[in-house]
mmCIF file of C-alpha atoms and ligand atoms in Angstrom:
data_model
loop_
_atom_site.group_PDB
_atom_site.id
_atom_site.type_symbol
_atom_site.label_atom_id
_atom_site.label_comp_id
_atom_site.label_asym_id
_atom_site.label_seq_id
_atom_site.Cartn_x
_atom_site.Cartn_y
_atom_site.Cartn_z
ATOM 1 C CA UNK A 1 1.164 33.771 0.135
ATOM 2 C CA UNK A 2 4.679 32.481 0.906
ATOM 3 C CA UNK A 3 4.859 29.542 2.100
ATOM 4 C CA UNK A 4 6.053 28.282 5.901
ATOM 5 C CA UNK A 5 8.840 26.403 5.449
ATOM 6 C CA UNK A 6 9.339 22.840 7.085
ATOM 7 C CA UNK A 7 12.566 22.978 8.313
ATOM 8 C CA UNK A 8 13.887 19.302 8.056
ATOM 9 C CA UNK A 9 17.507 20.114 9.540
ATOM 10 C CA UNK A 10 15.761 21.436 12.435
ATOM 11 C CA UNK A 11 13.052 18.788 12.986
ATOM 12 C CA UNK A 12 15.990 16.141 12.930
ATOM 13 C CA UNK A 13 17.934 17.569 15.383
ATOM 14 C CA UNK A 14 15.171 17.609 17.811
ATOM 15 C CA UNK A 15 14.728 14.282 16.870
ATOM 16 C CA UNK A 16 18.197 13.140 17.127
ATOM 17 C CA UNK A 17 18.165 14.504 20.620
ATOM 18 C CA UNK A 18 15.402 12.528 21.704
ATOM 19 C CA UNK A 19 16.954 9.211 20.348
ATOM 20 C CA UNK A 20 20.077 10.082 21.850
ATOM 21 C CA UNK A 21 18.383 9.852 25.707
ATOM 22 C CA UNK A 22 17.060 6.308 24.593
ATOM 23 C CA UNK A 23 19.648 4.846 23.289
ATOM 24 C CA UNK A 24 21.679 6.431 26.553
ATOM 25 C CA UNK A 25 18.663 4.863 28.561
ATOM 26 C CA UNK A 26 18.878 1.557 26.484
ATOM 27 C CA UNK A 27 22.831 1.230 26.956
ATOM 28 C CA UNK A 28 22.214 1.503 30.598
ATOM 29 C CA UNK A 29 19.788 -0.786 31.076
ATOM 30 C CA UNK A 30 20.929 -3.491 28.836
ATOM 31 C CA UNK A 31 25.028 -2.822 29.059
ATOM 32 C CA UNK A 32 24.946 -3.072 25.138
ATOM 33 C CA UNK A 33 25.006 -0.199 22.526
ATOM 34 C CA UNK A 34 22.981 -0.330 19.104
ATOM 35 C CA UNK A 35 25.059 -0.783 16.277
ATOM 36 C CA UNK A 36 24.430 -0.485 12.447
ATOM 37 C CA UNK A 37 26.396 -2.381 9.765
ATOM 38 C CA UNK A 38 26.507 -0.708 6.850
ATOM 39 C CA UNK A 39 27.184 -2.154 3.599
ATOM 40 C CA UNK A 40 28.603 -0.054 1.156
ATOM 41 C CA UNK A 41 29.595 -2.021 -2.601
ATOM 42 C CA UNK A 42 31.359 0.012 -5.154
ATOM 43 C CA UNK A 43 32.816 3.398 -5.533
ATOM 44 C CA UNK A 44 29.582 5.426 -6.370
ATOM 45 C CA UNK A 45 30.155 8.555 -5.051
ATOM 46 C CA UNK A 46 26.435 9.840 -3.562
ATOM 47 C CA UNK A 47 26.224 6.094 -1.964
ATOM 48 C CA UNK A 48 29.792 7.388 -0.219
ATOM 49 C CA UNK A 49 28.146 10.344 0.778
ATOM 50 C CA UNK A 50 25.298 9.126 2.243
ATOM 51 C CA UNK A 51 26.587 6.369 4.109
ATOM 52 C CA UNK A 52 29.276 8.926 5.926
ATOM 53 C CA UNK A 53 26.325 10.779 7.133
ATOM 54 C CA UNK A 54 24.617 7.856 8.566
ATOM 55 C CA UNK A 55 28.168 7.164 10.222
ATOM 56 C CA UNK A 56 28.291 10.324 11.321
ATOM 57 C CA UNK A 57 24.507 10.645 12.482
ATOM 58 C CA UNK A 58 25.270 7.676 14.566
ATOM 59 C CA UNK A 59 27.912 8.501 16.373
ATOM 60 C CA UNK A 60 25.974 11.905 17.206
ATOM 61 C CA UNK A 61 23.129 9.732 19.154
ATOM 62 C CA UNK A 62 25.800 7.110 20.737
ATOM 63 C CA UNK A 63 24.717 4.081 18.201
ATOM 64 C CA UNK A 64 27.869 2.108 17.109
ATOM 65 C CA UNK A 65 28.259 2.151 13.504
ATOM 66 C CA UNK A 66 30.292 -0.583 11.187
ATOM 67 C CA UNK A 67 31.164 0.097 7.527
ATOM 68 C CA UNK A 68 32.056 -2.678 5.213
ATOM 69 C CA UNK A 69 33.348 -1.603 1.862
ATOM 70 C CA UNK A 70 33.180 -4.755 -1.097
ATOM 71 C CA UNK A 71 34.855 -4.115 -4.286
ATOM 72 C CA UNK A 72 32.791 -3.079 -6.934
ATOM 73 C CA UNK A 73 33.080 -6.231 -8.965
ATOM 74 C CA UNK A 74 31.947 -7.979 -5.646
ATOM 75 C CA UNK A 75 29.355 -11.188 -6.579
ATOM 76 C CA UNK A 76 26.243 -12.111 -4.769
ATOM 77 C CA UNK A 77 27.268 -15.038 -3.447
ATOM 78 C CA UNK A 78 30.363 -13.112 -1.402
ATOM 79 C CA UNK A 79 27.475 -10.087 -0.288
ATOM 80 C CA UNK A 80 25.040 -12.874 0.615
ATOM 81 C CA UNK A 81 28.154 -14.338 3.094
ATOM 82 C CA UNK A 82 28.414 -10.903 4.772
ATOM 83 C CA UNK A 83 25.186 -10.491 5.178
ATOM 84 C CA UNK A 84 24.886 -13.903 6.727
ATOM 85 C CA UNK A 85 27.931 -13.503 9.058
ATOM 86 C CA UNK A 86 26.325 -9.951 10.017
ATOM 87 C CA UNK A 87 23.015 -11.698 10.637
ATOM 88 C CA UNK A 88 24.701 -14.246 13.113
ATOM 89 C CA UNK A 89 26.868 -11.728 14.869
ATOM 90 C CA UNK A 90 24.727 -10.421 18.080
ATOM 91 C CA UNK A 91 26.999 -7.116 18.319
ATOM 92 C CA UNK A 92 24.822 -5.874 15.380
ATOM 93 C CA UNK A 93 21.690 -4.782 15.831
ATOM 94 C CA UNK A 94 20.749 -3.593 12.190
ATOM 95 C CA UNK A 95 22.098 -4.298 8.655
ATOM 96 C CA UNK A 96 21.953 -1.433 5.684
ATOM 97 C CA UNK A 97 22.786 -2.555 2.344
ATOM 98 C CA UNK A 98 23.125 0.646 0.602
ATOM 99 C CA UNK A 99 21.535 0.936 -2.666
ATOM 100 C CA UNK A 100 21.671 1.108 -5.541
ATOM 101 C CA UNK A 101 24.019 -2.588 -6.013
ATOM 102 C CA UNK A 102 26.518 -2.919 -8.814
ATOM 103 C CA UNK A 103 24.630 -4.224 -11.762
ATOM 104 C CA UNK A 104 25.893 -7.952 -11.103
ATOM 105 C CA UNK A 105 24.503 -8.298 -7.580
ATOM 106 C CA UNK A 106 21.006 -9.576 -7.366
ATOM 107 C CA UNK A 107 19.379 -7.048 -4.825
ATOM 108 C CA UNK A 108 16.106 -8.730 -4.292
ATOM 109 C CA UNK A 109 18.115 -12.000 -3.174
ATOM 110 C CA UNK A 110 20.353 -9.919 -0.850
ATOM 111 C CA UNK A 111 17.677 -7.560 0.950
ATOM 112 C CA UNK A 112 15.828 -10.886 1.275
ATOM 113 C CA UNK A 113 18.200 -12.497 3.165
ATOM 114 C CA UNK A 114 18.649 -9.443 5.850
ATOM 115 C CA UNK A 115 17.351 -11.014 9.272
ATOM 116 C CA UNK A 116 13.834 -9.424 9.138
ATOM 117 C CA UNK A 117 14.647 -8.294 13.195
ATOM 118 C CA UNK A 118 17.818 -6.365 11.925
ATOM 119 C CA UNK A 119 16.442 -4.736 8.680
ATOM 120 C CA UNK A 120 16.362 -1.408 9.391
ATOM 121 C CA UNK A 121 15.742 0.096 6.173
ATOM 122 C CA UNK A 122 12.415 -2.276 6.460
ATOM 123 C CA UNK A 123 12.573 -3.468 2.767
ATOM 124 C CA UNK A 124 12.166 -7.186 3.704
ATOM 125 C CA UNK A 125 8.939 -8.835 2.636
ATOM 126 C CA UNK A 126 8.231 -9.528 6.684
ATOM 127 C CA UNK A 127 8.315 -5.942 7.266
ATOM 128 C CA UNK A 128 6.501 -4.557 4.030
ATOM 129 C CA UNK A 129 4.300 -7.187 4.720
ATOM 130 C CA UNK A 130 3.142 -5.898 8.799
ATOM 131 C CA UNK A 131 3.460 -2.919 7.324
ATOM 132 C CA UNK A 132 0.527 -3.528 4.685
ATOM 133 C CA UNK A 133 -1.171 -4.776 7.478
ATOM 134 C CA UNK A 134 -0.962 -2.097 10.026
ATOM 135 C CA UNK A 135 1.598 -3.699 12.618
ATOM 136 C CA UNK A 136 4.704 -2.858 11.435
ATOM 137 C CA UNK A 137 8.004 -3.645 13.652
ATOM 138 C CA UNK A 138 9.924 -1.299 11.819
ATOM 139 C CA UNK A 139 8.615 2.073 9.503
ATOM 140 C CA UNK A 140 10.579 2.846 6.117
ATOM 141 C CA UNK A 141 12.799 5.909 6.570
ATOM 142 C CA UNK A 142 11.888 8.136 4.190
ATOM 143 C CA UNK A 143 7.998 7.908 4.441
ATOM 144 C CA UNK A 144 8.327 8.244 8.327
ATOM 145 C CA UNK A 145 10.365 10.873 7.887
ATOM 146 C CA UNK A 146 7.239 12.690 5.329
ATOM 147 C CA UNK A 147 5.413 11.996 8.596
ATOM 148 C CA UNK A 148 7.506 13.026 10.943
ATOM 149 C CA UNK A 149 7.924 16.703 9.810
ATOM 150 C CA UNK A 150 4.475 17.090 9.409
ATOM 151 C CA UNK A 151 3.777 15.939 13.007
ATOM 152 C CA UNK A 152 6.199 18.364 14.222
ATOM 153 C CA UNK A 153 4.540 21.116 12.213
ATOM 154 C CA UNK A 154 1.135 20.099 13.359
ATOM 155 C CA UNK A 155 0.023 19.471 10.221
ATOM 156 C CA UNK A 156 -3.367 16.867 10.194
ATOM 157 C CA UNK A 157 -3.103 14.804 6.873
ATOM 158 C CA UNK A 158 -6.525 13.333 8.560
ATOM 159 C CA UNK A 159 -9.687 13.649 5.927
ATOM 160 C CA UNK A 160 -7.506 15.420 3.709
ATOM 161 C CA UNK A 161 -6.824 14.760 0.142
ATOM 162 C CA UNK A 162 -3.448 13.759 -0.718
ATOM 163 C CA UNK A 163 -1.683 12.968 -3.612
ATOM 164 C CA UNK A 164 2.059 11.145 -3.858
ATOM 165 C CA UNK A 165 3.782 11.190 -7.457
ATOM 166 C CA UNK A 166 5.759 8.245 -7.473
ATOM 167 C CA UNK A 167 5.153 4.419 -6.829
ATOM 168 C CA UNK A 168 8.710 3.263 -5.723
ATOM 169 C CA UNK A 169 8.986 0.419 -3.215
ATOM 170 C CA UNK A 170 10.804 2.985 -0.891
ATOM 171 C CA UNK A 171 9.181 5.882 -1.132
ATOM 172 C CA UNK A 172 5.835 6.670 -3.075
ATOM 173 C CA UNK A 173 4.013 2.913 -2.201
ATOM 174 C CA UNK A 174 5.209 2.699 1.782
ATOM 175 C CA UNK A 175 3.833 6.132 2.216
ATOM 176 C CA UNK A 176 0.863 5.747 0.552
ATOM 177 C CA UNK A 177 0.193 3.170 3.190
ATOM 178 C CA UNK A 178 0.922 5.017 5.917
ATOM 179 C CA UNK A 179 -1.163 8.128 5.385
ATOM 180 C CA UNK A 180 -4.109 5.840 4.139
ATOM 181 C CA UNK A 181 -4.172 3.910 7.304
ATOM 182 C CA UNK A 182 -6.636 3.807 10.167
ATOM 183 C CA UNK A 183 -4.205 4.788 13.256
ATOM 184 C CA UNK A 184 -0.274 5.987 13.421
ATOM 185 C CA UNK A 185 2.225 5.484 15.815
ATOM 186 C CA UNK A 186 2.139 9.745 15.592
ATOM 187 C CA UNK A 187 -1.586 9.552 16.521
ATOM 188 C CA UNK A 188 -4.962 10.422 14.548
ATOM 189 C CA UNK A 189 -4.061 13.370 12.621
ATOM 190 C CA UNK A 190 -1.158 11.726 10.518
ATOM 191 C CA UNK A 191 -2.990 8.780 9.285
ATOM 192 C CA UNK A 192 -6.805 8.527 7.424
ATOM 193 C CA UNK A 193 -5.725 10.945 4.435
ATOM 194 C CA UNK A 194 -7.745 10.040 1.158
ATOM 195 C CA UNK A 195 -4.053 9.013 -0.857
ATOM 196 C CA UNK A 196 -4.044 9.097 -4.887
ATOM 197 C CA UNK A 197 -0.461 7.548 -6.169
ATOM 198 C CA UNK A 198 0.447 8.823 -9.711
ATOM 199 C CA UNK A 199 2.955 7.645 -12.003
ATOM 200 C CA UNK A 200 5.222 7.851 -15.170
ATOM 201 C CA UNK A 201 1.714 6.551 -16.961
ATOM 202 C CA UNK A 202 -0.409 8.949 -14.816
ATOM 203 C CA UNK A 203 -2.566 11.064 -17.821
ATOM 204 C CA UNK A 204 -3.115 14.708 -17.001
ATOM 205 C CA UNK A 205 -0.953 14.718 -13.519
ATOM 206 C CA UNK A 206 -1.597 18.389 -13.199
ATOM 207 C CA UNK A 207 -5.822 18.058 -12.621
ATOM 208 C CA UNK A 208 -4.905 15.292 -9.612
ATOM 209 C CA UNK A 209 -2.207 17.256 -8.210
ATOM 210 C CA UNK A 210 -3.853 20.650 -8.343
ATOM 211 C CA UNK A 211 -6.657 18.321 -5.781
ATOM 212 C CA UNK A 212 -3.987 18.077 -2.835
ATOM 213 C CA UNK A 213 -4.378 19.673 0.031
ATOM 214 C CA UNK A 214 -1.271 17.494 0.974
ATOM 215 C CA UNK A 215 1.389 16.628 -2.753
ATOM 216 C CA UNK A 216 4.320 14.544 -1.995
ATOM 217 C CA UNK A 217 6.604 14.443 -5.025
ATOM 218 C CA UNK A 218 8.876 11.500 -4.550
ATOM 219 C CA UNK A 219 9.815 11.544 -8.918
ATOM 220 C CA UNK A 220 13.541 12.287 -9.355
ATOM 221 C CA UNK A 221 13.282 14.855 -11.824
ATOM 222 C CA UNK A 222 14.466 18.182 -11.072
ATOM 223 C CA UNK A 223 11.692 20.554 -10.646
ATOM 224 C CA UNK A 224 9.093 18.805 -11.949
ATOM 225 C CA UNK A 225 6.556 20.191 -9.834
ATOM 226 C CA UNK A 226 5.650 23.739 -10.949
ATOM 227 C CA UNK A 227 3.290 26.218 -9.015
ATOM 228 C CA UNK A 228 0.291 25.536 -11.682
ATOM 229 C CA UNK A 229 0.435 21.874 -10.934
ATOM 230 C CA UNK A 230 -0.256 22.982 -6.808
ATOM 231 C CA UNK A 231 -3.682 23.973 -5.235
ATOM 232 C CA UNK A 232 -3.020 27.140 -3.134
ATOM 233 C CA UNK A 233 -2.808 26.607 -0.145
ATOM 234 C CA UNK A 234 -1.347 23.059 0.242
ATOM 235 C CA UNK A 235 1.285 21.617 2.075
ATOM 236 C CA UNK A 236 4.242 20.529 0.035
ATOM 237 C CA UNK A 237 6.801 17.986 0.820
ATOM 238 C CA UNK A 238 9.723 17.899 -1.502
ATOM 239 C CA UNK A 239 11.441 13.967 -1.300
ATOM 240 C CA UNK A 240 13.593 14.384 -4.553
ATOM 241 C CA UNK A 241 16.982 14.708 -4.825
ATOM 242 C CA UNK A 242 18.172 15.383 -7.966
ATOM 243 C CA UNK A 243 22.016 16.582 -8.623
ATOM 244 C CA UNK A 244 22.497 19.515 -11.165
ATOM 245 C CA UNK A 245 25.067 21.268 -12.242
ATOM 246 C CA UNK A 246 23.194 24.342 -10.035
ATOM 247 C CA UNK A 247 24.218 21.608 -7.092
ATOM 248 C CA UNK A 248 21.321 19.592 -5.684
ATOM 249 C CA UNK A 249 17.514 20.439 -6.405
ATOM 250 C CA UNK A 250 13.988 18.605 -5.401
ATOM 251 C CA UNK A 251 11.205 17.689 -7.521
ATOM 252 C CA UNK A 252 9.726 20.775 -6.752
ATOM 253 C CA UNK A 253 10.668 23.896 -8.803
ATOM 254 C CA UNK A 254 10.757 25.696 -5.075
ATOM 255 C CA UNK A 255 10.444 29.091 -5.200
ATOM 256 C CA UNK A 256 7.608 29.633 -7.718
ATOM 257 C CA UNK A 257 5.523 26.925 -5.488
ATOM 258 C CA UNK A 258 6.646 28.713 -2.365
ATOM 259 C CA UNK A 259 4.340 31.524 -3.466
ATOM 260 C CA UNK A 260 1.288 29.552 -3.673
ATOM 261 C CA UNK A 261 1.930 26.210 -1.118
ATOM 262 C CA UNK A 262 1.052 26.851 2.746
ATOM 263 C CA UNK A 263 4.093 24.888 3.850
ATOM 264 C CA UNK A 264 6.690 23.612 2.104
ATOM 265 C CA UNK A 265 10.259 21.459 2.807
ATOM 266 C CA UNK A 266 13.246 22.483 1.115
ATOM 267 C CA UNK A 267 15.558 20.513 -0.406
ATOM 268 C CA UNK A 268 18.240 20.387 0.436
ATOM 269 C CA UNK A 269 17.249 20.338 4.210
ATOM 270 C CA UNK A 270 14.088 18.604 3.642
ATOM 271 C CA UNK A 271 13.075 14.893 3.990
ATOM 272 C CA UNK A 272 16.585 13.753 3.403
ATOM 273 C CA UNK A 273 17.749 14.580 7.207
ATOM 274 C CA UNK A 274 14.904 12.875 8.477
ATOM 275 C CA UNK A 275 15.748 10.257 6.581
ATOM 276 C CA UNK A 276 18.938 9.478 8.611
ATOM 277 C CA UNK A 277 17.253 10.053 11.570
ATOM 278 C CA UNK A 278 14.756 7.509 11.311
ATOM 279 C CA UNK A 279 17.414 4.732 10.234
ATOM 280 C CA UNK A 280 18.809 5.696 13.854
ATOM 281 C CA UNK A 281 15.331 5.596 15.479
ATOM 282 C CA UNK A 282 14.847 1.881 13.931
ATOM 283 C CA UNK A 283 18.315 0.492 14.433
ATOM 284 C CA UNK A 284 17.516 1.077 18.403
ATOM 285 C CA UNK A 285 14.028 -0.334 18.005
ATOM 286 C CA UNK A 286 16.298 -3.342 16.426
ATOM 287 C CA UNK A 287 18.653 -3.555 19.326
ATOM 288 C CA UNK A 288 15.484 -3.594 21.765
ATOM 289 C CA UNK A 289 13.791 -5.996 19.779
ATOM 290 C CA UNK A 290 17.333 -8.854 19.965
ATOM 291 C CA UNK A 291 17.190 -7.802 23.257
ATOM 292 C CA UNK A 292 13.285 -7.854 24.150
ATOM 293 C CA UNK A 293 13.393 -4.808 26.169
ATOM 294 C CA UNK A 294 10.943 -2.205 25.933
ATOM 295 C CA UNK A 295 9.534 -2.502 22.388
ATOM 296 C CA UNK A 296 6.718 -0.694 21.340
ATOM 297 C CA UNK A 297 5.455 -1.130 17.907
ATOM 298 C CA UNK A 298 6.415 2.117 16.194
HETATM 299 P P1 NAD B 1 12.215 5.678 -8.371
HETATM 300 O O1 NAD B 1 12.965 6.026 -9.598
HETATM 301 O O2 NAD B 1 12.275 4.299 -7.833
HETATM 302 O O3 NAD B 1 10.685 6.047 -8.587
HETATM 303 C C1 NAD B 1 10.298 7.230 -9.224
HETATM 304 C C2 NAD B 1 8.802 7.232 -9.379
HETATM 305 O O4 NAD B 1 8.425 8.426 -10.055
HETATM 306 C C3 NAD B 1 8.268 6.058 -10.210
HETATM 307 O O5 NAD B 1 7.224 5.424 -9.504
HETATM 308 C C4 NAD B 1 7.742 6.690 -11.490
HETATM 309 O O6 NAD B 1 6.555 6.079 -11.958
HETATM 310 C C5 NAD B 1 7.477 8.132 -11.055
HETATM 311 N N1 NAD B 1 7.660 9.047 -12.164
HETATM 312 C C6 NAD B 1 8.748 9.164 -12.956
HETATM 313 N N2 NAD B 1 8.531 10.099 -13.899
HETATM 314 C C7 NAD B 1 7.289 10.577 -13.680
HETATM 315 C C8 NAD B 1 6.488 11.544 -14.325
HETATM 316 N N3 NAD B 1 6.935 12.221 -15.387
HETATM 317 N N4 NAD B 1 5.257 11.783 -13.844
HETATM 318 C C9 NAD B 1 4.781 11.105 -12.779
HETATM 319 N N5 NAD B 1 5.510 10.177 -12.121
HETATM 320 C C10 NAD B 1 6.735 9.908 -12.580
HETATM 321 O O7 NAD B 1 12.690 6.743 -7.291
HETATM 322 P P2 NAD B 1 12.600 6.765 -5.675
HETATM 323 O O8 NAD B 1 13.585 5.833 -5.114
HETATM 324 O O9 NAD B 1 11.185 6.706 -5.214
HETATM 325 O O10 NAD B 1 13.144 8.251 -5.446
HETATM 326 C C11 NAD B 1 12.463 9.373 -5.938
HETATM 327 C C12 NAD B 1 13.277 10.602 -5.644
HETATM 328 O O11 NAD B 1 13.406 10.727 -4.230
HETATM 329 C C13 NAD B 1 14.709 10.561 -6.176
HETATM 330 O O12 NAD B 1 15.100 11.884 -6.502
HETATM 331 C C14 NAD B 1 15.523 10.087 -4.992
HETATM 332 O O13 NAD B 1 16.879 10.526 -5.047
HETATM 333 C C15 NAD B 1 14.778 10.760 -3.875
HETATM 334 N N6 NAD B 1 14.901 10.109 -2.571
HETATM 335 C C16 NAD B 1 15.131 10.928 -1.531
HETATM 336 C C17 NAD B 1 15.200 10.408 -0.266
HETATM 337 C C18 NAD B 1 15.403 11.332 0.892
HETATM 338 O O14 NAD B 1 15.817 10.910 1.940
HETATM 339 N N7 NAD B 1 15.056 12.609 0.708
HETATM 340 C C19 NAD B 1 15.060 9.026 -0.054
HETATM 341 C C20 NAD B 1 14.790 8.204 -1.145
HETATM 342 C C21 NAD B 1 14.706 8.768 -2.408
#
């Protein structure tokens, strides 16, 4: 069997069009555009990268975008000021402090400080919190975006068994929520999955992971994943991305698990479009919610 692939560039730009006619819809009703501050500290060059592409995603759907550059010796007091002064200033609708922070910033006591209504990226304890709870305001990027290509490939995660290596706060714990709970914004096949986390101290990885009908490898180690660690047949979704010096590569060593997965996202061209997207999709949820118009929970 070779596996469908889930074509993430694709599923994006359908997206993107879609958020495009509401945030048209929203500017007309309202007379304001969304706009996203971005934060960017320090000259790491894949933070550069990535917050370009959010620029330039923005400006593709008609959302204003703002970047503010800090040295890289910049201290947390001076990022908790910006972050304050973006919080006060109603032209911005959501805040992104791109991660990861020089080593001298305290990141817990900046991303705590984001206006809960403007955090976009939904790290803040509010939003985790609803979240855990089942009425979130906003949904984290990248685990919407695991949903969001499934839904589009109408793929049911419902009564399924599914397994997500990796805990992180971003990726591997959000999601685990999300395809363990009782009802989705996406509706009742992309929610009640049976959802196994693993981790660096997970014995034996390969019996759990060889149970998944759906694996999610969120790990950050190139090709980690190899076809004996994947039950035929499942669907495969690829969040890694891990740079080489073959150029970038998932978690997933792809073509050997291609043969044996049902479906599969690529990387690059994966999760990491949908990513973007769905920091667009929340920064006009954002702008609705300042502006109480229209807000339905995600
Ligand atoms: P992280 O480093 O915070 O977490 C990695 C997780 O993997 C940890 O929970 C750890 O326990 C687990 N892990 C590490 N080694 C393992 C092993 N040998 N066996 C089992 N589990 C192991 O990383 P993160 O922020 O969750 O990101 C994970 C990957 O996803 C990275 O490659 C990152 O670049 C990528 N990422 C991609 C997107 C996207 O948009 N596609 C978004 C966020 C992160």
């Amino acid at each position: 069997m070779t596996a469908t692939l889930l074509d993430g560039r694709a599923t994006a730009q359908q997206i993107q069009t879609e958020i495009k006619d509401k945030v048209a819809a929203f500017t007309d009703a309202t007379g304001t555009t969304p706009t996203l501050a971005a934060v960017l500290v320090g000259e790491d060059p894949a933070s550069a990268v990535y917050v370009r592409n959010k620029e330039r995603a923005c400006r593709k759907v008609g959302i204003n975008s703002q970047l503010h550059r800090l040295n890289s010796d910049t201290t947390t007091s001076q990022l908790v000021d910006l972050v304050q002064q973006l919080n006060e200033d109603p032209a911005v609708s959501g805040i992104l402090v791109q991660l990861p922070l020089p080593g001298q910033i305290d990141d817990l006591q900046v991303l705590d400080l984001i206006d809960p209504i403007k955090d976009v990226d939904a790290f803040h304890p509010t939003n985790v919190g609803l979240l855990s709870q089942g009425r979130p305001q906003f949904l984290p990027c990248t685990p919407h975006g695991v949903l969001q290509v499934l839904h589009r490939y109408d793929i049911s995660i419902s009564g399924k068994t599914s397994v997500i290596i990796g805990r992180s706060d971003i990726v591997g714990k959000p999601l685990a929520m999300l395809m363990g709970a009782k009802d989705s914004h996406l509706g009742p096949d992309l929610c009640n999955s049976t959802v196994t986390v693993c981790h660096s101290r997970t014995p034996d990885l390969p019996s759990i992971t060889k149970q998944a009908d759906v694996l999610v490898a969120a790990i950050g180690r190139p090709k980690y994943v190899t076809a004996d660690m994947v039950k035929p047949g499942a669907v495969v979704v690829d969040v890694g991305i891990n740079r080489t010096d073959d150029g970038l590569v998932g978690d997933v060593d792809f073509e050997p698990v291609r043969e044996v997965a049902s479906h599969i996202t690529p990387v690059p061209g994966g999760v990491g479009p949908l990513t973007v997207t769905m920091l667009l999709e929340n920064t006009l949820t954002a702008a609705r919610l300042q502006k109480q118009v229209g807000v339905a929970s995600p």
